[in-house]
Tab-separated table of C-alpha atoms and ligand atoms in Angstrom:
chain	number	residue	atom	x	y	z
W	7	MET	CA	65.106	111.076	105.442
W	8	THR	CA	68.018	108.696	105.957
W	9	ARG	CA	71.336	110.087	104.804
W	10	VAL	CA	74.379	107.945	105.409
W	11	ARG	CA	77.961	108.290	104.311
W	12	PHE	CA	81.060	106.265	103.649
W	13	ALA	CA	84.029	108.434	104.498
W	14	PRO	CA	87.297	106.702	103.632
W	15	SER	CA	90.705	108.253	103.778
W	16	PRO	CA	92.400	107.921	100.397
W	17	THR	CA	94.972	105.251	101.108
W	18	GLY	CA	95.197	104.152	97.504
W	19	TYR	CA	92.977	101.120	97.781
W	20	LEU	CA	89.697	100.085	99.332
W	21	HIS	CA	90.141	97.846	102.377
W	22	VAL	CA	87.738	94.928	102.668
W	23	GLY	CA	86.666	96.321	106.049
W	24	GLY	CA	85.956	99.601	104.280
W	25	LEU	CA	83.806	97.805	101.748
W	26	ARG	CA	81.835	96.218	104.565
W	27	THR	CA	81.265	99.655	106.127
W	28	ALA	CA	80.214	101.036	102.754
W	29	LEU	CA	77.925	98.054	102.242
W	30	TYR	CA	76.084	98.448	105.549
W	31	ASN	CA	75.623	102.157	104.843
W	32	TYR	CA	74.355	101.334	101.374
W	33	LEU	CA	71.968	98.697	102.721
W	34	LEU	CA	70.452	101.078	105.233
W	35	ALA	CA	70.084	103.756	102.559
W	36	ARG	CA	68.380	101.372	100.132
W	37	LYS	CA	66.219	99.875	102.824
W	38	THR	CA	64.937	103.266	103.957
W	39	LYS	CA	64.887	104.858	100.478
W	40	GLY	CA	67.544	107.238	101.697
W	41	THR	CA	70.785	108.565	100.254
W	42	PHE	CA	74.232	106.984	100.377
W	43	LEU	CA	77.024	109.494	100.153
W	44	LEU	CA	80.776	109.220	99.549
W	45	ARG	CA	83.084	111.686	101.250
W	46	ILE	CA	86.848	111.603	100.906
W	47	GLU	CA	88.642	112.385	104.157
W	48	ASP	CA	92.031	113.515	102.950
W	49	THR	CA	93.071	116.098	105.501
W	50	ASP	CA	95.786	113.826	106.814
W	51	GLN	CA	97.801	113.055	103.764
W	52	ASN	CA	99.068	114.573	100.601
W	53	ARG	CA	98.295	111.779	98.221
W	54	LEU	CA	96.990	111.789	94.728
W	55	VAL	CA	93.404	112.096	95.803
W	56	ALA	CA	92.016	112.108	92.294
W	57	ASP	CA	93.320	108.593	91.641
W	58	ALA	CA	92.349	107.355	95.071
W	59	THR	CA	88.798	108.598	94.626
W	60	GLU	CA	88.692	106.924	91.244
W	61	ASN	CA	89.893	103.631	92.805
W	62	ILE	CA	87.342	103.752	95.577
W	63	LEU	CA	84.487	104.550	93.208
W	64	ASP	CA	85.621	101.801	90.896
W	65	ALA	CA	85.759	99.215	93.696
W	66	LEU	CA	82.371	100.316	95.060
W	67	SER	CA	80.804	100.145	91.634
W	68	TRP	CA	82.283	96.676	91.026
W	69	ALA	CA	80.710	95.567	94.308
W	70	GLY	CA	77.403	97.118	93.283
W	71	VAL	CA	77.314	99.668	96.090
W	72	SER	CA	77.903	102.939	94.273
W	73	PRO	CA	77.107	106.139	96.133
W	74	ASP	CA	74.126	108.294	95.171
W	75	GLU	CA	75.870	111.517	96.022
W	76	GLY	CA	79.365	112.725	96.834
W	77	ALA	CA	82.926	112.588	95.555
W	78	GLY	CA	83.000	111.775	91.863
W	79	LYS	CA	79.204	112.066	91.767
W	80	GLY	CA	78.383	115.585	92.834
W	81	GLY	CA	75.364	116.768	94.755
W	82	PRO	CA	73.970	119.723	96.658
W	83	HIS	CA	76.335	119.505	99.657
W	84	GLY	CA	79.708	119.544	97.915
W	85	PRO	CA	82.564	119.712	97.662
W	86	TYR	CA	82.807	116.182	99.072
W	87	ILE	CA	86.582	116.086	99.308
W	88	GLN	CA	87.714	117.496	102.612
W	89	SER	CA	90.864	119.188	101.318
W	90	GLU	CA	88.515	121.354	99.243
W	91	ARG	CA	86.595	122.463	102.324
W	92	LEU	CA	89.391	123.934	104.463
W	93	GLU	CA	87.764	127.345	104.682
W	94	THR	CA	84.634	125.800	106.201
W	95	TYR	CA	86.624	124.030	108.917
W	96	ARG	CA	88.640	127.139	109.673
W	97	ASN	CA	85.457	129.160	110.154
W	98	HIS	CA	83.951	126.549	112.392
W	99	ALA	CA	87.091	126.299	114.503
W	100	ALA	CA	87.070	130.084	114.867
W	101	GLU	CA	83.449	129.893	115.988
W	102	LEU	CA	84.355	127.437	118.744
W	103	VAL	CA	87.256	129.616	119.924
W	104	GLU	CA	84.939	132.600	119.897
W	105	LYS	CA	82.375	130.745	122.005
W	106	GLY	CA	85.064	129.653	124.466
W	107	HIS	CA	84.849	125.941	123.610
W	108	ALA	CA	88.257	125.797	121.997
W	109	TYR	CA	91.584	127.551	122.422
W	110	PRO	CA	94.891	128.060	120.670
W	111	CYS	CA	97.713	125.961	122.076
W	112	PHE	CA	101.331	126.941	121.551
W	113	CYS	CA	103.045	123.969	123.175
W	114	THR	CA	105.648	122.608	120.785
W	115	PRO	CA	105.914	118.926	119.845
W	116	ALA	CA	109.192	118.733	121.779
W	117	GLU	CA	107.597	120.163	124.926
W	118	LEU	CA	104.657	117.824	124.630
W	119	ALA	CA	106.944	114.837	124.170
W	120	ALA	CA	108.984	115.775	127.250
W	121	ARG	CA	105.830	116.114	129.358
W	122	ARG	CA	104.487	112.810	128.119
W	123	GLU	CA	107.725	111.143	129.055
W	124	GLU	CA	107.525	112.610	132.540
W	125	GLN	CA	103.909	111.464	132.917
W	126	THR	CA	104.838	107.959	131.849
W	127	ARG	CA	107.761	107.963	134.302
W	128	GLN	CA	105.332	108.826	137.080
W	129	GLY	CA	102.965	106.102	135.944
W	130	LEU	CA	100.321	108.609	134.842
W	131	SER	CA	98.404	108.308	131.613
W	132	SER	CA	99.813	110.731	129.098
W	133	MET	CA	97.388	113.551	128.510
W	134	TYR	CA	97.812	117.167	127.521
W	135	ASP	CA	98.142	119.209	130.726
W	136	ARG	CA	95.897	121.938	129.336
W	137	ARG	CA	98.338	124.699	130.201
W	138	CYS	CA	97.410	126.875	127.207
W	139	ARG	CA	93.831	127.030	128.459
W	140	ALA	CA	95.165	129.465	131.033
W	141	LEU	CA	96.206	132.021	128.422
W	142	SER	CA	93.966	135.042	128.126
W	143	ARG	CA	92.432	135.861	124.759
W	144	ASP	CA	94.757	138.846	124.434
W	145	GLN	CA	97.825	136.820	125.248
W	146	ALA	CA	96.827	134.213	122.714
W	147	ARG	CA	96.027	136.772	120.038
W	148	GLY	CA	99.373	138.496	120.617
W	149	ARG	CA	101.290	135.258	120.133
W	150	ILE	CA	99.335	134.362	117.003
W	151	GLU	CA	99.957	137.793	115.556
W	152	ALA	CA	103.641	137.408	116.304
W	153	GLY	CA	103.518	134.378	114.021
W	154	GLU	CA	103.884	131.717	116.678
W	155	THR	CA	102.993	128.203	115.534
W	156	HIS	CA	99.915	126.848	117.225
W	157	VAL	CA	97.114	124.329	117.091
W	158	ILE	CA	93.475	124.684	118.177
W	159	ARG	CA	92.292	122.342	120.908
W	160	MET	CA	88.781	121.683	122.105
W	161	LYS	CA	87.937	122.037	125.782
W	162	ILE	CA	86.852	118.791	127.333
W	163	PRO	CA	84.871	119.233	130.563
W	164	ASP	CA	86.561	117.948	133.723
W	165	GLU	CA	84.004	115.598	135.142
W	166	ARG	CA	81.196	114.531	132.929
W	167	THR	CA	79.782	111.252	131.862
W	168	LEU	CA	79.454	111.231	128.113
W	169	VAL	CA	77.020	108.695	126.772
W	170	VAL	CA	77.111	107.373	123.239
W	171	ASP	CA	73.726	105.840	122.531
W	172	ASP	CA	74.993	103.375	119.994
W	173	LEU	CA	72.518	101.591	117.745
W	174	VAL	CA	74.569	98.399	117.911
W	175	ARG	CA	75.830	98.455	121.471
W	176	GLY	CA	73.225	100.454	123.324
W	177	PRO	CA	74.399	103.219	125.665
W	178	VAL	CA	78.176	103.312	126.126
W	179	GLU	CA	79.493	105.593	128.864
W	180	PHE	CA	82.767	107.478	128.843
W	181	SER	CA	84.193	109.636	131.575
W	182	SER	CA	85.391	112.973	130.240
W	183	ALA	CA	88.265	112.741	132.740
W	184	VAL	CA	90.064	110.346	130.420
W	185	VAL	CA	89.438	112.368	127.260
W	186	ASP	CA	92.215	114.615	126.050
W	187	ASP	CA	91.747	118.201	124.901
W	188	GLN	CA	91.578	117.045	121.309
W	189	VAL	CA	93.435	118.986	118.635
W	190	LEU	CA	90.885	120.268	116.117
W	191	VAL	CA	93.160	122.275	113.856
W	192	LYS	CA	96.753	121.283	113.265
W	193	SER	CA	99.679	123.694	113.092
W	194	ASP	CA	99.518	123.600	109.276
W	195	GLY	CA	95.970	124.944	109.440
W	196	PHE	CA	94.428	121.615	108.394
W	197	PRO	CA	91.580	120.294	110.506
W	198	THR	CA	91.920	116.968	112.267
W	199	TYR	CA	89.558	114.166	111.370
W	200	HIS	CA	87.367	114.955	114.394
W	201	LEU	CA	86.528	118.527	113.476
W	202	ALA	CA	86.190	117.845	109.770
W	203	ALA	CA	83.980	114.765	110.214
W	204	VAL	CA	81.604	116.474	112.635
W	205	VAL	CA	81.303	119.657	110.578
W	206	ASP	CA	80.739	117.677	107.396
W	207	ASP	CA	78.306	115.198	108.893
W	208	HIS	CA	76.264	118.167	110.052
W	209	LEU	CA	76.484	120.215	106.865
W	210	MET	CA	75.851	117.159	104.714
W	211	GLU	CA	72.789	116.391	106.836
W	212	ILE	CA	73.923	112.907	107.763
W	213	SER	CA	71.286	111.101	109.811
W	214	HIS	CA	73.226	107.938	110.713
W	215	VAL	CA	76.959	107.555	111.163
W	216	ILE	CA	77.789	103.910	110.547
W	217	ARG	CA	81.485	103.185	110.951
W	218	GLY	CA	84.022	100.800	112.408
W	219	GLU	CA	84.265	100.193	116.129
W	220	GLU	CA	87.747	101.728	116.174
W	221	TRP	CA	86.017	105.121	116.092
W	222	LEU	CA	83.795	104.511	119.113
W	223	THR	CA	86.213	106.162	121.555
W	224	SER	CA	86.197	109.288	119.366
W	225	THR	CA	82.445	109.603	119.468
W	226	PRO	CA	82.210	111.278	122.926
W	227	LYS	CA	84.390	114.091	121.572
W	228	HIS	CA	82.175	114.314	118.533
W	229	LEU	CA	79.075	114.523	120.703
W	230	LEU	CA	80.646	117.394	122.621
W	231	LEU	CA	81.377	119.168	119.361
W	232	TYR	CA	77.736	118.856	118.315
W	233	GLU	CA	76.788	120.296	121.669
W	234	TYR	CA	79.265	123.182	121.352
W	235	PHE	CA	77.972	124.062	117.899
W	236	GLY	CA	74.389	123.721	119.066
W	237	TRP	CA	73.650	120.993	116.528
W	238	GLU	CA	71.536	117.878	116.725
W	239	PRO	CA	73.881	114.868	116.525
W	240	PRO	CA	73.200	112.007	114.104
W	241	ARG	CA	72.551	108.448	115.316
W	242	PHE	CA	75.684	106.336	115.667
W	243	ALA	CA	76.252	102.684	114.856
W	244	HIS	CA	79.701	101.195	115.380
W	245	LEU	CA	80.404	98.022	113.473
W	246	PRO	CA	82.328	95.150	115.073
W	247	LEU	CA	85.967	94.733	114.117
W	248	ILE	CA	87.021	92.186	111.540
W	249	PHE	CA	89.507	89.680	112.931
W	250	ASN	CA	91.783	87.177	111.305
W	251	ARG	CA	91.579	83.551	112.319
W	252	GLN	CA	94.011	84.218	115.167
W	253	LYS	CA	91.481	86.703	116.601
W	254	LYS	CA	93.661	89.695	115.849
W	255	LYS	CA	92.576	92.699	113.851
W	256	LEU	CA	92.807	91.867	110.157
W	257	SER	CA	95.954	93.429	108.760
W	258	LYS	CA	98.103	93.332	105.678
W	259	ARG	CA	100.168	90.575	107.262
W	260	ASP	CA	97.174	88.253	106.974
W	261	GLY	CA	97.361	88.485	103.218
W	262	ASP	CA	95.178	90.561	101.032
W	263	VAL	CA	93.114	93.331	102.516
W	264	ALA	CA	92.428	95.278	99.331
W	265	VAL	CA	89.143	94.672	97.542
W	266	GLU	CA	91.120	94.950	94.314
W	267	ALA	CA	93.202	91.893	95.255
W	268	TYR	CA	90.103	89.731	95.616
W	269	ARG	CA	88.731	91.062	92.376
W	270	GLU	CA	91.993	90.203	90.622
W	271	LYS	CA	91.994	86.724	92.080
W	272	GLY	CA	88.677	86.167	90.409
W	273	TYR	CA	86.234	86.408	93.297
W	274	PHE	CA	82.825	87.517	92.155
W	275	PRO	CA	81.404	90.730	93.613
W	276	GLU	CA	78.312	88.738	94.625
W	277	ALA	CA	80.524	86.438	96.700
W	278	LEU	CA	82.648	89.105	98.368
W	279	VAL	CA	79.593	91.216	99.209
W	280	ASN	CA	77.671	88.211	100.556
W	281	PHE	CA	80.695	87.151	102.588
W	282	LEU	CA	81.382	90.615	104.036
W	283	ALA	CA	77.719	91.157	104.863
W	284	LEU	CA	77.846	88.153	107.173
W	285	ILE	CA	80.939	89.335	109.033
W	286	GLY	CA	79.255	91.385	111.686
W	287	TRP	CA	75.610	90.926	110.751
W	288	SER	CA	73.326	87.930	110.829
W	289	PRO	CA	69.910	87.506	109.303
W	290	GLY	CA	68.475	85.769	112.366
W	291	ASP	CA	67.977	82.472	110.547
W	292	ASP	CA	70.431	80.048	108.984
W	293	ARG	CA	70.378	81.430	105.467
W	294	GLU	CA	73.875	81.976	104.167
W	295	PHE	CA	73.432	83.150	100.597
W	296	PHE	CA	72.174	86.634	99.856
W	297	THR	CA	72.162	88.657	96.693
W	298	LEU	CA	72.411	92.399	97.131
W	299	PRO	CA	68.623	92.926	96.793
W	300	GLU	CA	68.082	90.117	99.307
W	301	LEU	CA	70.491	91.824	101.681
W	302	VAL	CA	68.588	95.079	101.341
W	303	GLU	CA	65.451	93.184	102.217
W	304	ALA	CA	66.929	91.338	105.209
W	305	PHE	CA	69.276	93.967	106.641
W	306	SER	CA	68.706	95.837	109.873
W	307	ILE	CA	71.121	97.628	112.157
W	308	GLU	CA	69.535	95.856	115.126
W	309	ARG	CA	70.948	92.602	113.825
W	310	VAL	CA	74.519	93.881	113.564
W	311	ASN	CA	76.600	91.873	116.034
W	312	LYS	CA	78.349	93.396	118.994
W	313	SER	CA	81.199	90.943	118.877
W	314	SER	CA	83.880	90.917	116.234
W	315	GLY	CA	83.631	88.790	113.118
W	316	VAL	CA	86.249	86.598	111.490
W	317	PHE	CA	87.542	86.922	107.963
W	318	ASP	CA	87.544	83.255	107.050
W	319	LEU	CA	88.898	82.598	103.571
W	320	ASP	CA	87.406	79.092	103.488
W	321	LYS	CA	83.986	80.639	103.959
W	322	LEU	CA	84.643	83.134	101.186
W	323	ASN	CA	85.669	80.300	98.854
W	324	TYR	CA	82.572	78.354	99.817
W	325	ILE	CA	80.363	81.328	98.980
W	326	GLN	CA	82.283	81.935	95.759
W	327	ARG	CA	81.648	78.336	94.694
W	328	HIS	CA	77.980	78.799	95.434
W	329	TYR	CA	77.811	81.669	92.948
W	330	VAL	CA	79.793	79.716	90.353
W	331	LYS	CA	77.237	76.953	90.724
W	332	THR	CA	74.183	79.164	90.592
W	333	LEU	CA	74.750	82.275	88.459
W	334	PRO	CA	73.187	82.151	84.978
W	335	THR	CA	75.345	80.565	82.284
W	336	GLU	CA	75.444	83.793	80.257
W	337	THR	CA	76.796	85.693	83.234
W	338	LEU	CA	79.566	83.172	83.737
W	339	VAL	CA	80.363	83.172	80.022
W	340	GLN	CA	80.725	86.964	80.096
W	341	ARG	CA	83.054	86.694	83.073
W	342	ALA	CA	85.089	83.806	81.664
W	343	LEU	CA	85.622	85.306	78.192
W	344	PRO	CA	88.213	87.890	79.284
W	345	CYS	CA	90.252	85.091	80.892
W	346	PHE	CA	91.067	83.656	77.454
W	347	GLU	CA	93.780	84.691	75.065
W	348	SER	CA	91.742	83.391	72.177
W	349	PRO	CA	88.264	82.699	73.433
W	350	PRO	CA	86.082	79.897	72.115
W	351	GLU	CA	82.577	80.473	70.772
W	352	PRO	CA	80.342	81.731	73.606
W	353	ALA	CA	77.811	78.931	73.022
W	354	TYR	CA	80.507	76.272	73.340
W	355	LEU	CA	81.966	78.068	76.391
W	356	GLY	CA	78.522	78.000	77.962
W	357	GLN	CA	78.383	74.227	77.549
W	358	ILE	CA	81.834	73.835	79.093
W	359	ILE	CA	80.860	76.026	82.010
W	360	ASP	CA	77.645	74.157	82.663
W	361	LEU	CA	79.549	70.899	82.606
W	362	MET	CA	82.386	72.081	84.838
W	363	ARG	CA	80.841	74.673	87.164
W	364	GLU	CA	80.682	72.199	90.055
W	365	ARG	CA	84.423	71.726	89.744
W	366	VAL	CA	85.846	75.219	89.504
W	367	THR	CA	86.049	78.140	91.915
W	368	PHE	CA	87.213	80.868	89.545
W	369	MET	CA	86.567	81.657	85.923
W	370	HIS	CA	90.295	81.726	85.144
W	371	GLU	CA	90.307	77.982	85.752
W	372	VAL	CA	88.091	77.571	82.702
W	373	PRO	CA	90.757	78.336	80.039
W	374	ALA	CA	93.053	75.951	81.934
W	375	LEU	CA	90.699	73.058	81.113
W	376	GLY	CA	92.885	72.515	78.058
W	377	TYR	CA	91.245	69.471	76.510
W	378	PHE	CA	88.088	71.408	75.735
W	379	TYR	CA	90.028	73.563	73.331
W	380	GLN	CA	92.740	71.277	71.978
W	381	ASP	CA	93.253	67.599	71.386
W	382	PRO	CA	95.481	66.187	74.119
W	383	GLU	CA	99.084	65.815	73.082
W	384	GLN	CA	100.181	64.077	76.223
W	385	TYR	CA	98.595	61.620	78.552
W	386	ASP	CA	98.902	61.691	82.308
W	387	GLU	CA	101.586	59.155	83.012
W	388	LYS	CA	100.192	57.760	86.232
W	389	VAL	CA	96.768	57.265	84.717
W	390	LEU	CA	98.337	55.736	81.646
W	391	LYS	CA	100.194	53.158	83.708
W	392	LYS	CA	97.149	52.287	85.699
W	393	ARG	CA	94.415	52.381	83.081
W	394	TRP	CA	95.851	51.638	79.654
W	395	LYS	CA	95.977	47.903	79.068
W	396	GLU	CA	97.540	45.974	76.247
W	397	SER	CA	94.127	45.613	74.665
W	398	SER	CA	93.224	49.289	75.025
W	399	SER	CA	94.474	50.476	71.624
W	400	GLU	CA	92.432	47.925	69.783
W	401	LEU	CA	89.379	48.626	71.957
W	402	MET	CA	89.655	52.369	71.377
W	403	THR	CA	89.897	51.827	67.627
W	404	ALA	CA	86.771	49.676	67.713
W	405	PHE	CA	84.941	52.135	69.917
W	406	ALA	CA	85.914	55.024	67.629
W	407	ARG	CA	84.497	53.177	64.638
W	408	ARG	CA	81.162	52.661	66.389
W	409	LEU	CA	80.991	56.193	67.696
W	410	GLU	CA	81.642	57.475	64.219
W	411	ALA	CA	78.611	55.573	63.004
W	412	LEU	CA	76.221	57.046	65.589
W	413	SER	CA	73.549	59.226	64.077
W	414	ALA	CA	72.623	60.931	67.345
W	415	TRP	CA	75.324	62.331	69.617
W	416	THR	CA	73.917	62.401	73.129
W	417	VAL	CA	74.881	61.288	76.606
W	418	GLU	CA	72.535	58.323	76.190
W	419	SER	CA	73.693	57.251	72.736
W	420	THR	CA	77.404	57.241	73.553
W	421	GLU	CA	76.821	55.465	76.824
W	422	ALA	CA	74.683	52.779	75.146
W	423	CYS	CA	77.351	52.411	72.481
W	424	LEU	CA	80.074	51.856	75.086
W	425	ARG	CA	78.022	49.394	77.089
W	426	ALA	CA	77.132	47.404	73.988
W	427	LEU	CA	80.786	47.063	73.049
W	428	ALA	CA	81.695	46.057	76.606
W	429	GLU	CA	78.998	43.428	76.602
W	430	GLU	CA	80.077	41.961	73.281
W	431	ARG	CA	83.630	41.687	74.472
W	432	GLU	CA	82.531	40.445	77.879
W	433	LEU	CA	84.322	43.297	79.586
W	434	ASN	CA	83.538	45.375	82.602
W	435	PRO	CA	82.496	48.808	81.176
W	436	ALA	CA	85.230	50.381	83.326
W	437	GLU	CA	87.816	48.790	81.048
W	438	LEU	CA	86.485	51.005	78.290
W	439	ILE	CA	85.559	54.020	80.348
W	440	HIS	CA	89.010	54.680	81.803
W	441	PRO	CA	91.048	54.495	78.609
W	442	THR	CA	88.373	56.488	76.794
W	443	ARG	CA	88.599	59.288	79.321
W	444	LEU	CA	92.367	59.286	79.086
W	445	ALA	CA	92.245	59.293	75.289
W	446	ILE	CA	89.811	62.173	74.979
W	447	SER	CA	91.110	64.352	77.816
W	448	GLY	CA	94.670	63.252	78.548
W	449	VAL	CA	93.807	63.123	82.256
W	450	GLY	CA	92.125	60.757	84.641
W	451	ALA	CA	89.431	62.932	86.204
W	452	GLY	CA	86.749	65.353	85.146
W	453	ALA	CA	83.030	65.620	84.757
W	454	GLY	CA	80.968	62.601	83.716
W	455	LEU	CA	82.551	60.888	80.717
W	456	PHE	CA	79.470	60.836	78.503
W	457	GLU	CA	78.562	64.418	79.401
W	458	THR	CA	82.104	65.443	78.508
W	459	MET	CA	81.912	63.584	75.227
W	460	GLU	CA	78.633	65.279	74.428
W	461	VAL	CA	80.229	68.694	74.859
W	462	LEU	CA	83.391	67.776	72.938
W	463	GLY	CA	81.344	66.512	70.024
W	464	GLN	CA	81.510	63.512	67.766
W	465	PRO	CA	84.410	64.418	65.437
W	466	ALA	CA	86.733	65.384	68.306
W	467	CYS	CA	85.988	62.242	70.298
W	468	VAL	CA	86.480	59.921	67.327
W	469	ARG	CA	89.697	61.693	66.338
W	470	ARG	CA	91.061	61.628	69.870
W	471	LEU	CA	90.330	57.961	70.406
W	472	ARG	CA	92.165	57.108	67.179
W	473	ALA	CA	95.084	59.355	67.989
W	474	ALA	CA	95.499	57.733	71.396
W	475	ALA	CA	95.238	54.244	69.924
W	476	ASP	CA	97.985	55.156	67.483
W	477	ARG	CA	100.184	57.012	69.842
W	478	ILE	CA	100.163	54.979	72.997
W	479	GLN	CA	102.549	52.119	72.524
W	480	LEU	CA	102.556	49.349	75.066
W	481	PRO	CA	104.160	47.950	77.022
W	482	VAL	CA	104.426	51.086	79.093
W	483	ALA	CA	107.419	50.467	81.311
G	24	LIG	N1	88.128	108.749	107.547
G	24	LIG	C1	87.764	107.767	108.516
G	24	LIG	C2	88.328	106.431	108.060
G	24	LIG	O1	89.228	106.426	107.309
G	24	LIG	C3	86.257	107.724	108.637
G	24	LIG	C4	85.727	107.456	110.004
G	24	LIG	C5	84.244	107.800	110.045
G	24	LIG	O2	83.499	107.138	109.323
G	24	LIG	O3	83.878	108.711	110.758
G	24	LIG	O4	87.920	105.373	108.431
């Protein structure tokens, strides 16, 4: 039974890299009919965890990758918030001390800093010198009873090759000689990430740990902890880092890293999920568009890349435009409606969207297409100068009269009407098309003129042509 987890620290927002990690976990769970769990790792900070959990759940649910079990959801392995599990960690730390795999360390931060400085001065790598390992159990107990501040450290063996058999990278070897005696319990009694994550992954019966590559160097310590506890370790898969276009780790300085920011900008969850899926995973063919169910179908850990991926905003915009072009009209209407202060009729909005979907990237651009909702009051000056001729007012009046008489209002009927008038007057149709567009929209560009007129409807087009003929006085200087 596959059980995977997303284990964010509550920073107040969900990082896009975090969403990718959550997504890959979700995909594996769905693919294998397993369980996707959310655990909040809050042993490091005293934040408002309730809100943070809410934010994370909200962002995950927006993206369509809600957990099956865990924080905010419940389940048989709770609590799923680490600050509510301190007793468990304390007991497990005590077990390791008891077994001789961990020891209390009384070195103060000042002492440690001084020793590190000395090591650096001598050109050595700064590692804990393990001096508290030498204390006898009685000595240690005496100092603890006397109330001396201490941490618990794990014993790292001197010379051992620790192998992480990573599902993405294959076997990765680490020499224990470069691994520090990791602190497992801090002086405030809180566990460090390492102890808490290992204990929880075991107790929550996690089968696959899928997380960012930045945790790979911690994994040898975790494997030792599994060994010390006598537990079977899960499988590990470390996901490639996400870089900016300068090939540096994506950070706040590159702009938005919060999922919320993309949501607010109007990116669709389909687009962000599709985009993130492809940073670090490839389907093995040249397909670039995947819905969530298609991702579930196509995903495999074997196809996760070893090398880092790039967060390329142009690509995200490209994918976003794909979804604007292809999602059902009703879906887009539902998403565009909240962007309006006073929304038009949904049926009319649907027509506008179908006409303009090739030309917009975000739904909030739809209310900005002003001429669909109001007769133009001004006309783009540049277009006016270029396109409105002395004869235009008279032509528009004549065209309006003919349009008014049409019994069918279609793309074909209005086009035929315009061409007939052009022919009678021995004009190039463009001499009618350009001023007509300006008169009905106030601007010089848009979707096809006759398609636009069809959506705007007969009364509006006739009225607008007459208003422009009246209003626009030539010569325009
Ligand atoms: N709490 C860690 C983080 O914030 C989780 C690392 C892991 O998945 O083990 O990324």
